Short mmCIF file of C-alpha atoms in Angstrom, two decimals:
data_model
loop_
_atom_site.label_atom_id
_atom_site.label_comp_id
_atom_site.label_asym_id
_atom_site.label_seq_id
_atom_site.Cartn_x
_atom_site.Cartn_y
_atom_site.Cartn_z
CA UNK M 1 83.37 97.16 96.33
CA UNK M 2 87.10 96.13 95.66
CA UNK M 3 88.12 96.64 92.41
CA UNK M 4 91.28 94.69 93.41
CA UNK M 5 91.18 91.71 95.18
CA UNK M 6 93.71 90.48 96.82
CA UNK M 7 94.63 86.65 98.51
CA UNK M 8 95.12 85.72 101.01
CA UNK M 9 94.83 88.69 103.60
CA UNK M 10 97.21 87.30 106.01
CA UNK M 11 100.27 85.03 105.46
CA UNK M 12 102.37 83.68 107.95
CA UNK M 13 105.38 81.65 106.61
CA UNK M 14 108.41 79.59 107.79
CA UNK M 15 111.97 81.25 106.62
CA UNK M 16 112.87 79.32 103.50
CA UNK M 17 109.28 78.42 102.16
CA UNK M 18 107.63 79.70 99.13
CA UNK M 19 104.84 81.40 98.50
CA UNK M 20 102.31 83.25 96.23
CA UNK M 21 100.05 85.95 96.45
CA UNK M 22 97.00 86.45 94.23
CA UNK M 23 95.29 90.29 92.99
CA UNK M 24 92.23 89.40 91.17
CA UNK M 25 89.48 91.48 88.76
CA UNK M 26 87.03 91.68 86.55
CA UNK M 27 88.31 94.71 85.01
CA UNK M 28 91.23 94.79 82.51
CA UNK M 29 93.80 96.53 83.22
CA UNK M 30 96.70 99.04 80.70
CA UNK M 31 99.31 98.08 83.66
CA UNK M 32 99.54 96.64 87.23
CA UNK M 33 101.94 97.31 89.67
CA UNK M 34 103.21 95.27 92.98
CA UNK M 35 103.94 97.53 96.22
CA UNK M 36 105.73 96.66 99.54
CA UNK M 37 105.18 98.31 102.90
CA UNK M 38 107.00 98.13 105.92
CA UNK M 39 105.61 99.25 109.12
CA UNK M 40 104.75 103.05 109.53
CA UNK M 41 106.14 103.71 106.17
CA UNK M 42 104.16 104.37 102.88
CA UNK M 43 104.47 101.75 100.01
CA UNK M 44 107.47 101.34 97.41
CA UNK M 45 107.00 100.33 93.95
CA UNK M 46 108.48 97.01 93.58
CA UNK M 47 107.54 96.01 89.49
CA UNK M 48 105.27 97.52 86.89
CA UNK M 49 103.82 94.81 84.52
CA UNK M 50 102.51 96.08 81.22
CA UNK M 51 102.00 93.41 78.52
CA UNK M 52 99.31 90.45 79.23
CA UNK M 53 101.20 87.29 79.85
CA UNK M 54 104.14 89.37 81.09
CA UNK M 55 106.72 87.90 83.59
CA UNK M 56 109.24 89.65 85.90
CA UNK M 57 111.76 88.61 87.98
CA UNK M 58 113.57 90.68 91.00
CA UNK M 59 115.96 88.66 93.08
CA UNK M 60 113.47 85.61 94.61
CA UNK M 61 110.49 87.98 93.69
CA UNK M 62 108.56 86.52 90.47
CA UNK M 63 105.46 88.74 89.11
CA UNK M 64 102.97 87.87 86.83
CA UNK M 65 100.46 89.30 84.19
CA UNK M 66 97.44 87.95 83.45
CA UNK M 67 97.16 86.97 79.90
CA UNK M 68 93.83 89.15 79.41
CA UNK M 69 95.26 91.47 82.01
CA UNK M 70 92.83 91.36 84.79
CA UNK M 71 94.60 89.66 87.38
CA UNK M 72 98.41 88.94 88.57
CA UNK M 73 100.56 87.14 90.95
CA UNK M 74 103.47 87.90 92.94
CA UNK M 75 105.38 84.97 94.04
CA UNK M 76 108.37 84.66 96.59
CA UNK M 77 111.05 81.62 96.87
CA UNK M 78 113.17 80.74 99.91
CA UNK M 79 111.16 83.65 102.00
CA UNK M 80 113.13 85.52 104.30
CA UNK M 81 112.21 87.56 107.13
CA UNK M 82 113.08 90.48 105.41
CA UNK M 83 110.37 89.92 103.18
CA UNK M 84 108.12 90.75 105.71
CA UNK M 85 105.62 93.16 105.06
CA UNK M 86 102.36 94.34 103.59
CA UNK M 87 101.97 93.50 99.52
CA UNK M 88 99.84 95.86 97.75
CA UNK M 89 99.02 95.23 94.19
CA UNK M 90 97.71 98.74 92.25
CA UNK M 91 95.78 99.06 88.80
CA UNK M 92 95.61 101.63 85.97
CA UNK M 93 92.53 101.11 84.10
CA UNK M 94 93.96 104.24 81.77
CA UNK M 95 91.21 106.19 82.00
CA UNK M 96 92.92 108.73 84.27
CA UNK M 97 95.66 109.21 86.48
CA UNK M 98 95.06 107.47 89.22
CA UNK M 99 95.19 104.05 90.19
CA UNK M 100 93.37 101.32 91.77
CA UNK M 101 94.79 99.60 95.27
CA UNK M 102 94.13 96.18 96.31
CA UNK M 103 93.39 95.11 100.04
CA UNK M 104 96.71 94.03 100.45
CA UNK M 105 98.52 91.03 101.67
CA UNK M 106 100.08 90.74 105.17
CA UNK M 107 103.34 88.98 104.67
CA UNK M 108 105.20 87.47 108.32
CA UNK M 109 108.28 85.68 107.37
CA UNK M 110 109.16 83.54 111.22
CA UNK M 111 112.91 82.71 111.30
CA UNK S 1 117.69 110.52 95.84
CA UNK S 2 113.88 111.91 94.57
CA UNK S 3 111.39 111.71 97.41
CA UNK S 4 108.46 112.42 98.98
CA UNK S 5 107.77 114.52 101.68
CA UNK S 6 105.59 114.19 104.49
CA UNK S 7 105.47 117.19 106.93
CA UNK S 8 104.42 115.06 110.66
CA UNK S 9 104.83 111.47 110.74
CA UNK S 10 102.70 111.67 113.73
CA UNK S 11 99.72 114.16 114.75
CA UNK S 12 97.17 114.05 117.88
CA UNK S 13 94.40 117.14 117.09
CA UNK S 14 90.84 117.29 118.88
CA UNK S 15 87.59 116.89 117.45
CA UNK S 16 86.48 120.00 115.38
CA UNK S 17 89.78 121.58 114.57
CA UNK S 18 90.99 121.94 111.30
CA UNK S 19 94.05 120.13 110.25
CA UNK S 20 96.43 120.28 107.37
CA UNK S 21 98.72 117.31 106.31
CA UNK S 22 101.57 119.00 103.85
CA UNK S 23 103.26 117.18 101.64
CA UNK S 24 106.05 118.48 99.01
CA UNK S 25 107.88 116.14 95.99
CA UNK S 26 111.24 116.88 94.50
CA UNK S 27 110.59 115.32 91.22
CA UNK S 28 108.51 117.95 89.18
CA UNK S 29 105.68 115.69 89.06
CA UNK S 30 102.29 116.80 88.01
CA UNK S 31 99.82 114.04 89.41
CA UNK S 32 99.33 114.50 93.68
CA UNK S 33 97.40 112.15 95.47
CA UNK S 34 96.53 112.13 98.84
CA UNK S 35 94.93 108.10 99.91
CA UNK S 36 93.75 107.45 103.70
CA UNK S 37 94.84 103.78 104.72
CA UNK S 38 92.76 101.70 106.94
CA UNK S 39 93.01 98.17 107.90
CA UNK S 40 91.31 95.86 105.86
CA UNK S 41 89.98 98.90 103.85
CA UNK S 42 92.65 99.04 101.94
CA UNK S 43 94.16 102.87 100.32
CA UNK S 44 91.14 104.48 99.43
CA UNK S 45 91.95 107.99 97.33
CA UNK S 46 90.59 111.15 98.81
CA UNK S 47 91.45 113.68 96.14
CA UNK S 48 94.03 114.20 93.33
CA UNK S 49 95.53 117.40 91.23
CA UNK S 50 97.13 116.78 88.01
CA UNK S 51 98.51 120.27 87.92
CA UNK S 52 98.69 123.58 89.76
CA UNK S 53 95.58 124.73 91.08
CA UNK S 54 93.48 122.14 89.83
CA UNK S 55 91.91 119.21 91.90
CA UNK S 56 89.87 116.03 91.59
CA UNK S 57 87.77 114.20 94.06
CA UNK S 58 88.45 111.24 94.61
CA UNK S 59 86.17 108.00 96.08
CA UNK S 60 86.26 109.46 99.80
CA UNK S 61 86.14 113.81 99.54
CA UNK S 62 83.50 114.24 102.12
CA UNK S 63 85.15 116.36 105.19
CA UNK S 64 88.43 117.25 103.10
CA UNK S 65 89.93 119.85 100.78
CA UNK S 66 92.88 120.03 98.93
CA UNK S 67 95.05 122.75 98.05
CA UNK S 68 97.93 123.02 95.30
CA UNK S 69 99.17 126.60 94.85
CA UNK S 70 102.93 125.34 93.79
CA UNK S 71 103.70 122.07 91.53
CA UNK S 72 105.64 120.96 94.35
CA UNK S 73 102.90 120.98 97.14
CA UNK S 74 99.67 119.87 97.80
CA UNK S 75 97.72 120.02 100.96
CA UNK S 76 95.09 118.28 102.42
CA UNK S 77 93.08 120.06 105.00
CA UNK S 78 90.44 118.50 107.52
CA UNK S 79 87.76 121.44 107.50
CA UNK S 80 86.77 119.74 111.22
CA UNK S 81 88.13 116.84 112.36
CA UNK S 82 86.16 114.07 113.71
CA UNK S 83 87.11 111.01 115.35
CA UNK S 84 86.27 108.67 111.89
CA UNK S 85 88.95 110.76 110.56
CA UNK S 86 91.56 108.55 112.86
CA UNK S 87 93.82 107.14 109.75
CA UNK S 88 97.19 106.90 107.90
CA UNK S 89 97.34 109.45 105.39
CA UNK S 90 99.44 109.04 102.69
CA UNK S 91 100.45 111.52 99.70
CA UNK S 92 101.89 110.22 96.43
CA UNK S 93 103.20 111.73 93.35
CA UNK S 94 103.48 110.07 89.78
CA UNK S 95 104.73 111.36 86.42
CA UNK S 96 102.04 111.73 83.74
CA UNK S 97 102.18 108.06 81.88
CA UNK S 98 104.97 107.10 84.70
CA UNK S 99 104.99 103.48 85.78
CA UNK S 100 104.13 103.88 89.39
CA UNK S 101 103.38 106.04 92.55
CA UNK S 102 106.50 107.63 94.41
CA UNK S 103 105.04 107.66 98.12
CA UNK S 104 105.80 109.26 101.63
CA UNK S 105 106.39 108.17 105.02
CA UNK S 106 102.87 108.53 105.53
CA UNK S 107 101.36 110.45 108.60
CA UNK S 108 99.43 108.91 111.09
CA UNK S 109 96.65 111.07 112.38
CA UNK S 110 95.13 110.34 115.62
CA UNK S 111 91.76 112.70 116.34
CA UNK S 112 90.47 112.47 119.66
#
């Protein structure tokens, strides 16, 4: 069982369109972090959310915290295909040192 | 520019030898991780060391070990490979109370 869920699975998106992707839980969470991966390469940290309610911006890239911190959203305006890629979403429960990977999103941008 | 280091990007080994995925980080972190990465399975962790010489299973041990003799360096060995085995591997570092994983290139393990 998924600690992490993540929606949808797969995404497949015009160039220009917007979208959002969901990581869900019934656990809270002390932080929550958003992960891209490119083909045969390991994930890079995109954002780190700490504070229930809390809302980030990078570039087109808007993240979201939960207000009671168990779930978050990443969402992406005017996609471009260099957005393509797989969105991971990670939790720390702060119980340890380790954190807790969603099932990922498949993101295909189509120019 | 910190990183982290995966020794093969790409290995082919038969069924029952042992293996040993390397991987070495530049930052003086003291949490390792090694995850295996399968589709629709998502990064499941295998085992973790929060300092030299000590280790932590993680949700998936069963037909690995881990070794961390140096702060920079921690292993993950395949006692015998078997053909379930057939993943991405990926090793990660973090900073006690840092903000997120620093990960390699992965390797992509292929037993046959």
């Amino acid at each position: 069982t998924q600690l992490l869920e993540q929606s949808p699975q797969f995404l497949s998106i015009q160039e220009g369109e917007n979208l959002t992707v969901y990581c869900n839980s019934s656990s809270v969470f002390s932080s929550l972090q958003w992960y891209r991966q490119e083909p045969g390469e390991g994930p890079v940290l995109l954002v780190t959310v700490v504070t229930g309610g809390e809302v980030k911006k990078l570039k087109r890239l808007t993240f979201q915290f939960g207000d009671a911190r168990k779930d978050s959203s990443l969402h992406i305006t005017a996609a471009q295909t260099g957005d393509t890629g797989l969105y991971l979403c990670a939790g720390d429960r702060g119980t340890g040192n380790q954190f807790y990977f969603g099932t990922g999103t498949s993101l295909t941008v189509i120019p | 520019d910190v990183k982290v280091t995966q020794s093969s990007r790409y290995l082919v080994k038969r069924t029952g030898e042992k293996v040993f995925l390397e991987c070495v980080q530049d930052m003086d972190h003291e949490n390792m991780f090694w995850y295996r990465q399968d589709p629709g399975l998502g990064l499941r962790l295998i085992y973790f060391s929060y300092d030299v010489k000590m280790k932590e299973k993680g949700d998936i041990p069963e037909g690995y070990s881990v070794s961390r003799e140096k702060k920079e360096r921690f292993s993950l060995i395949l006692e015998s490979a078997s053909t379930n085995q057939t993943s991405m591997y990926l090793c990660a570092s973090r900073l006690t109370g840092g903000r997120g994983y620093t990960f390699g290139s992965g390797t992509r393990l292929t037993v046959v």
